[in-house]
Amino acid sequence: MEMKWTHFTIDGNLPGSAWGTGVIGLADFDGDGDLDVIVSRRETQTAYWFERKDDAVWVRHTVGTSPHLAEALGGVAVDVDQDGLIDYVTHRVWFRNPGNLHVDPDAPWEAHPFEGGGHDIIAADINGDGKLDIVCYDGDVLSWFDTSNGLARTIIAEGRDDHGGVAPCGVGDLNGDGLPDIVLPGVWYENPGNGSGEWKRHEWPHSPIKNASYGTCIRVWIADINGDGRNDIVYSDCDTGYSHVYWVENLDRGDNWIVHRLPDPPGHPDTGSFHSLAVADFNHDGRLEIFAAEQEDPDRGMMDAGRLPMKPEGLLERGVFWMNRGGNPPVFEPVVIHEGRPGWHDAVVGDVNGDGSLDIVSKIWNAVGPTYHVDFWRNDTLRKSDGDRTPECFSQP
């Protein structure tokens, strides 16, 4: 079944005119049954939440300020203090949901210091206690923070040199032992039991892009692509032009793999930075589709240092679904749902309006033009069946 999408602008003129918008928090922050949105802006050192009134009307409110937001990129919506309210975690700071947003949407959120941060921040239950924890990767240190123990930190690995590589869904069981493992570019770390102790290092076949604009960086999603009961790795190159999308087939408990490169989308002969990635049954056909999208980013300055441009000349950024046509291994066909502005950056997925279909919310990092924006893409695909195979790695409901 083919898909239909409708675009709405959440905010077409974010505060500030310079690059740098932190990752989206997507959750029901005010308890009214639909999903709201949080982003931060580096220039204003302020986080904002957008109250959804309906698909076309969103109202901006201030969450709070912090000097740490001047360096923020990663972020996630998660209940940090386990009070039943969804908070927002970002670089070196987390904001506590005041709990009365349904009556006072402008209520201030308390800012709390946080030891983690970096390019990638995601939520996952690392120690199996039924509570979502926080995983951070700053390109050098990979660590997790226990939300059941005052955000106690455990360092999993350090001394690496990536730009990023665990978001948005790089946590999942790869060796079939029922424990969540963690993926970085070219390596995965085996959970020792409850997240504590030594995480054993394993390799998987990742192909870095030579002279990438900002060094090695991927978006990654763990999911069982071919339905054989083993979780595979889906990843896209990002933060560099000439990116590609892959699924890496897990043949045997994370020790043997086959790399499948997906065909590049039609249109422009080159590709940009696929800085958005998601895997889900978006069209209700019982198979997993792969979504990736190129970021709107005119940055070509890295060419002066002998590196690839972020965006090849003449490219109009594309939102792409690789439609799963079935087969063994499955055949994926790229279908472009949008070309040109608005572009995409770290899009997140969730059922925003409660109609049973997964929607997409995206924002911009380095805009083409003077205005910065946040965008909502409503999934208008008709439901075909109730047999969806949707991974669990989504924002809080």
PDB file of N, CA and C in Angstrom, residues 163 207-217 236-246 261 264 268-275 293-295 297-303 307-313 315 318:
ATOM      1  N   HIS A 163      31.666  11.286  15.241  1.00  0.00           N
ATOM      2  CA  HIS A 163      30.880  12.503  15.406  1.00  0.00           C
ATOM      3  C   HIS A 163      29.577  12.187  16.144  1.00  0.00           C
ATOM      4  N   SER A 207      30.815   0.696   6.840  1.00  0.00           N
ATOM      5  CA  SER A 207      31.747   1.280   5.860  1.00  0.00           C
ATOM      6  C   SER A 207      31.749   2.803   6.003  1.00  0.00           C
ATOM      7  N   PRO A 208      32.755   3.381   6.658  1.00  0.00           N
ATOM      8  CA  PRO A 208      32.797   4.839   6.810  1.00  0.00           C
ATOM      9  C   PRO A 208      33.032   5.529   5.473  1.00  0.00           C
ATOM     10  N   ILE A 209      32.516   6.734   5.356  1.00  0.00           N
ATOM     11  CA  ILE A 209      32.707   7.536   4.151  1.00  0.00           C
ATOM     12  C   ILE A 209      34.036   8.283   4.255  1.00  0.00           C
ATOM     13  N   LYS A 210      34.873   8.112   3.262  1.00  0.00           N
ATOM     14  CA  LYS A 210      36.169   8.780   3.243  1.00  0.00           C
ATOM     15  C   LYS A 210      35.975  10.286   3.103  1.00  0.00           C
ATOM     16  N   ASN A 211      36.698  11.046   3.900  1.00  0.00           N
ATOM     17  CA  ASN A 211      36.651  12.511   3.881  1.00  0.00           C
ATOM     18  C   ASN A 211      35.253  13.049   4.184  1.00  0.00           C
ATOM     19  N   ALA A 212      34.524  12.343   5.038  1.00  0.00           N
ATOM     20  CA  ALA A 212      33.195  12.806   5.438  1.00  0.00           C
ATOM     21  C   ALA A 212      33.280  14.205   6.036  1.00  0.00           C
ATOM     22  N   SER A 213      32.238  14.983   5.826  1.00  0.00           N
ATOM     23  CA  SER A 213      32.265  16.407   6.192  1.00  0.00           C
ATOM     24  C   SER A 213      32.688  16.628   7.634  1.00  0.00           C
ATOM     25  N   TYR A 214      32.107  15.854   8.557  1.00  0.00           N
ATOM     26  CA  TYR A 214      32.404  16.033   9.982  1.00  0.00           C
ATOM     27  C   TYR A 214      32.893  14.734  10.624  1.00  0.00           C
ATOM     28  N   GLY A 215      33.461  13.860   9.841  1.00  0.00           N
ATOM     29  CA  GLY A 215      33.948  12.597  10.367  1.00  0.00           C
ATOM     30  C   GLY A 215      32.833  11.552  10.401  1.00  0.00           C
ATOM     31  N   THR A 216      33.141  10.393  10.967  1.00  0.00           N
ATOM     32  CA  THR A 216      32.202   9.278  10.966  1.00  0.00           C
ATOM     33  C   THR A 216      30.981   9.588  11.819  1.00  0.00           C
ATOM     34  N   CYS A 217      29.812   9.435  11.217  1.00  0.00           N
ATOM     35  CA  CYS A 217      28.568   9.670  11.939  1.00  0.00           C
ATOM     36  C   CYS A 217      27.454   8.898  11.243  1.00  0.00           C
ATOM     37  N   SER A 236      21.987   4.931   8.467  1.00  0.00           N
ATOM     38  CA  SER A 236      22.229   5.889   7.398  1.00  0.00           C
ATOM     39  C   SER A 236      23.461   6.700   7.743  1.00  0.00           C
ATOM     40  N   ASP A 237      24.285   6.991   6.737  1.00  0.00           N
ATOM     41  CA  ASP A 237      25.350   7.964   6.933  1.00  0.00           C
ATOM     42  C   ASP A 237      24.713   9.330   7.184  1.00  0.00           C
ATOM     43  N   CYS A 238      25.387  10.167   7.944  1.00  0.00           N
ATOM     44  CA  CYS A 238      24.855  11.513   8.155  1.00  0.00           C
ATOM     45  C   CYS A 238      25.982  12.477   8.476  1.00  0.00           C
ATOM     46  N   ASP A 239      25.631  13.750   8.537  1.00  0.00           N
ATOM     47  CA  ASP A 239      26.591  14.836   8.737  1.00  0.00           C
ATOM     48  C   ASP A 239      27.676  14.824   7.678  1.00  0.00           C
ATOM     49  N   THR A 240      27.308  14.373   6.495  1.00  0.00           N
ATOM     50  CA  THR A 240      28.178  14.444   5.330  1.00  0.00           C
ATOM     51  C   THR A 240      27.340  14.263   4.073  1.00  0.00           C
ATOM     52  N   GLY A 241      27.760  14.913   3.009  1.00  0.00           N
ATOM     53  CA  GLY A 241      27.149  14.620   1.732  1.00  0.00           C
ATOM     54  C   GLY A 241      27.529  13.231   1.253  1.00  0.00           C
ATOM     55  N   TYR A 242      26.811  12.748   0.241  1.00  0.00           N
ATOM     56  CA  TYR A 242      27.064  11.450  -0.378  1.00  0.00           C
ATOM     57  C   TYR A 242      26.808  10.298   0.597  1.00  0.00           C
ATOM     58  N   SER A 243      25.777  10.492   1.423  1.00  0.00           N
ATOM     59  CA  SER A 243      25.374   9.462   2.377  1.00  0.00           C
ATOM     60  C   SER A 243      24.548   8.387   1.691  1.00  0.00           C
ATOM     61  N   HIS A 244      24.447   7.227   2.353  1.00  0.00           N
ATOM     62  CA  HIS A 244      23.626   6.121   1.865  1.00  0.00           C
ATOM     63  C   HIS A 244      22.905   5.484   3.047  1.00  0.00           C
ATOM     64  N   VAL A 245      21.983   4.573   2.729  1.00  0.00           N
ATOM     65  CA  VAL A 245      21.193   3.884   3.746  1.00  0.00           C
ATOM     66  C   VAL A 245      21.398   2.377   3.567  1.00  0.00           C
ATOM     67  N   TYR A 246      21.519   1.663   4.682  1.00  0.00           N
ATOM     68  CA  TYR A 246      21.820   0.233   4.668  1.00  0.00           C
ATOM     69  C   TYR A 246      20.943  -0.502   5.673  1.00  0.00           C
ATOM     70  N   ARG A 261      23.025  -2.632   0.897  1.00  0.00           N
ATOM     71  CA  ARG A 261      22.887  -1.188   0.659  1.00  0.00           C
ATOM     72  C   ARG A 261      21.593  -0.936  -0.098  1.00  0.00           C
ATOM     73  N   ASP A 264      19.840   4.343  -3.814  1.00  0.00           N
ATOM     74  CA  ASP A 264      19.665   5.768  -3.574  1.00  0.00           C
ATOM     75  C   ASP A 264      18.343   6.240  -4.177  1.00  0.00           C
ATOM     76  N   HIS A 268      18.123  13.662  -8.123  1.00  0.00           N
ATOM     77  CA  HIS A 268      19.501  14.128  -8.183  1.00  0.00           C
ATOM     78  C   HIS A 268      20.451  12.931  -8.120  1.00  0.00           C
ATOM     79  N   PRO A 269      21.529  12.934  -8.921  1.00  0.00           N
ATOM     80  CA  PRO A 269      22.427  11.767  -8.954  1.00  0.00           C
ATOM     81  C   PRO A 269      23.232  11.572  -7.673  1.00  0.00           C
ATOM     82  N   ASP A 270      23.331  12.616  -6.842  1.00  0.00           N
ATOM     83  CA  ASP A 270      24.067  12.504  -5.601  1.00  0.00           C
ATOM     84  C   ASP A 270      23.098  12.563  -4.419  1.00  0.00           C
ATOM     85  N   THR A 271      23.640  12.392  -3.228  1.00  0.00           N
ATOM     86  CA  THR A 271      22.819  12.422  -2.026  1.00  0.00           C
ATOM     87  C   THR A 271      23.421  13.387  -1.018  1.00  0.00           C
ATOM     88  N   GLY A 272      22.573  13.843  -0.094  1.00  0.00           N
ATOM     89  CA  GLY A 272      23.024  14.721   0.970  1.00  0.00           C
ATOM     90  C   GLY A 272      23.285  13.942   2.235  1.00  0.00           C
ATOM     91  N   SER A 273      22.957  14.556   3.369  1.00  0.00           N
ATOM     92  CA  SER A 273      23.168  13.971   4.688  1.00  0.00           C
ATOM     93  C   SER A 273      21.843  13.402   5.192  1.00  0.00           C
ATOM     94  N   PHE A 274      21.767  12.068   5.334  1.00  0.00           N
ATOM     95  CA  PHE A 274      20.555  11.421   5.820  1.00  0.00           C
ATOM     96  C   PHE A 274      20.542  11.470   7.356  1.00  0.00           C
ATOM     97  N   HIS A 275      20.248  12.660   7.877  1.00  0.00           N
ATOM     98  CA  HIS A 275      20.311  12.889   9.326  1.00  0.00           C
ATOM     99  C   HIS A 275      18.999  12.556  10.031  1.00  0.00           C
ATOM    100  N   ALA A 293      15.853  10.885   5.528  1.00  0.00           N
ATOM    101  CA  ALA A 293      15.647  12.171   4.870  1.00  0.00           C
ATOM    102  C   ALA A 293      16.911  13.009   4.943  1.00  0.00           C
ATOM    103  N   GLU A 294      17.126  13.774   3.892  1.00  0.00           N
ATOM    104  CA  GLU A 294      18.309  14.623   3.797  1.00  0.00           C
ATOM    105  C   GLU A 294      18.071  15.943   4.516  1.00  0.00           C
ATOM    106  N   GLN A 295      19.119  16.429   5.176  1.00  0.00           N
ATOM    107  CA  GLN A 295      18.948  17.655   5.935  1.00  0.00           C
ATOM    108  C   GLN A 295      19.093  18.882   5.047  1.00  0.00           C
ATOM    109  N   ASP A 297      20.714  21.984   4.638  1.00  0.00           N
ATOM    110  CA  ASP A 297      21.941  22.525   5.198  1.00  0.00           C
ATOM    111  C   ASP A 297      22.842  22.976   4.061  1.00  0.00           C
ATOM    112  N   PRO A 298      23.060  24.281   3.914  1.00  0.00           N
ATOM    113  CA  PRO A 298      23.870  24.774   2.795  1.00  0.00           C
ATOM    114  C   PRO A 298      25.365  24.710   3.043  1.00  0.00           C
ATOM    115  N   ASP A 299      25.798  24.118   4.165  1.00  0.00           N
ATOM    116  CA  ASP A 299      27.204  24.106   4.568  1.00  0.00           C
ATOM    117  C   ASP A 299      28.078  23.413   3.521  1.00  0.00           C
ATOM    118  N   ARG A 300      28.941  24.189   2.889  1.00  0.00           N
ATOM    119  CA  ARG A 300      29.920  23.643   1.945  1.00  0.00           C
ATOM    120  C   ARG A 300      31.346  24.044   2.344  1.00  0.00           C
ATOM    121  N   GLY A 301      31.478  24.661   3.533  1.00  0.00           N
ATOM    122  CA  GLY A 301      32.769  25.178   3.960  1.00  0.00           C
ATOM    123  C   GLY A 301      33.804  24.115   4.219  1.00  0.00           C
ATOM    124  N   MET A 302      33.368  22.883   4.514  1.00  0.00           N
ATOM    125  CA  MET A 302      34.332  21.831   4.805  1.00  0.00           C
ATOM    126  C   MET A 302      35.165  21.456   3.578  1.00  0.00           C
ATOM    127  N   MET A 303      34.717  21.881   2.394  1.00  0.00           N
ATOM    128  CA  MET A 303      35.481  21.587   1.188  1.00  0.00           C
ATOM    129  C   MET A 303      36.843  22.264   1.213  1.00  0.00           C
ATOM    130  N   ARG A 307      37.395  18.139   2.637  1.00  0.00           N
ATOM    131  CA  ARG A 307      36.312  17.228   2.997  1.00  0.00           C
ATOM    132  C   ARG A 307      35.119  17.409   2.074  1.00  0.00           C
ATOM    133  N   LEU A 308      34.208  16.444   2.125  1.00  0.00           N
ATOM    134  CA  LEU A 308      33.028  16.489   1.276  1.00  0.00           C
ATOM    135  C   LEU A 308      32.087  17.602   1.719  1.00  0.00           C
ATOM    136  N   PRO A 309      31.353  18.181   0.784  1.00  0.00           N
ATOM    137  CA  PRO A 309      30.327  19.145   1.178  1.00  0.00           C
ATOM    138  C   PRO A 309      29.169  18.435   1.877  1.00  0.00           C
ATOM    139  N   MET A 310      28.477  19.153   2.747  1.00  0.00           N
ATOM    140  CA  MET A 310      27.291  18.586   3.380  1.00  0.00           C
ATOM    141  C   MET A 310      26.178  18.352   2.369  1.00  0.00           C
ATOM    142  N   LYS A 311      26.151  19.198   1.356  1.00  0.00           N
ATOM    143  CA  LYS A 311      25.059  19.145   0.393  1.00  0.00           C
ATOM    144  C   LYS A 311      25.621  19.358  -1.008  1.00  0.00           C
ATOM    145  N   PRO A 312      25.559  18.329  -1.881  1.00  0.00           N
ATOM    146  CA  PRO A 312      26.051  18.493  -3.249  1.00  0.00           C
ATOM    147  C   PRO A 312      25.328  19.616  -3.991  1.00  0.00           C
ATOM    148  N   GLU A 313      26.010  20.205  -4.920  1.00  0.00           N
ATOM    149  CA  GLU A 313      25.466  21.323  -5.691  1.00  0.00           C
ATOM    150  C   GLU A 313      24.157  20.922  -6.380  1.00  0.00           C
ATOM    151  N   LEU A 315      21.307  19.980  -5.155  1.00  0.00           N
ATOM    152  CA  LEU A 315      20.455  18.984  -4.503  1.00  0.00           C
ATOM    153  C   LEU A 315      19.289  19.652  -3.790  1.00  0.00           C
ATOM    154  N   ARG A 318      15.477  15.548   0.184  1.00  0.00           N
ATOM    155  CA  ARG A 318      14.361  14.630  -0.053  1.00  0.00           C
ATOM    156  C   ARG A 318      13.997  13.871   1.218  1.00  0.00           C
TER     157      ARG A 318
END
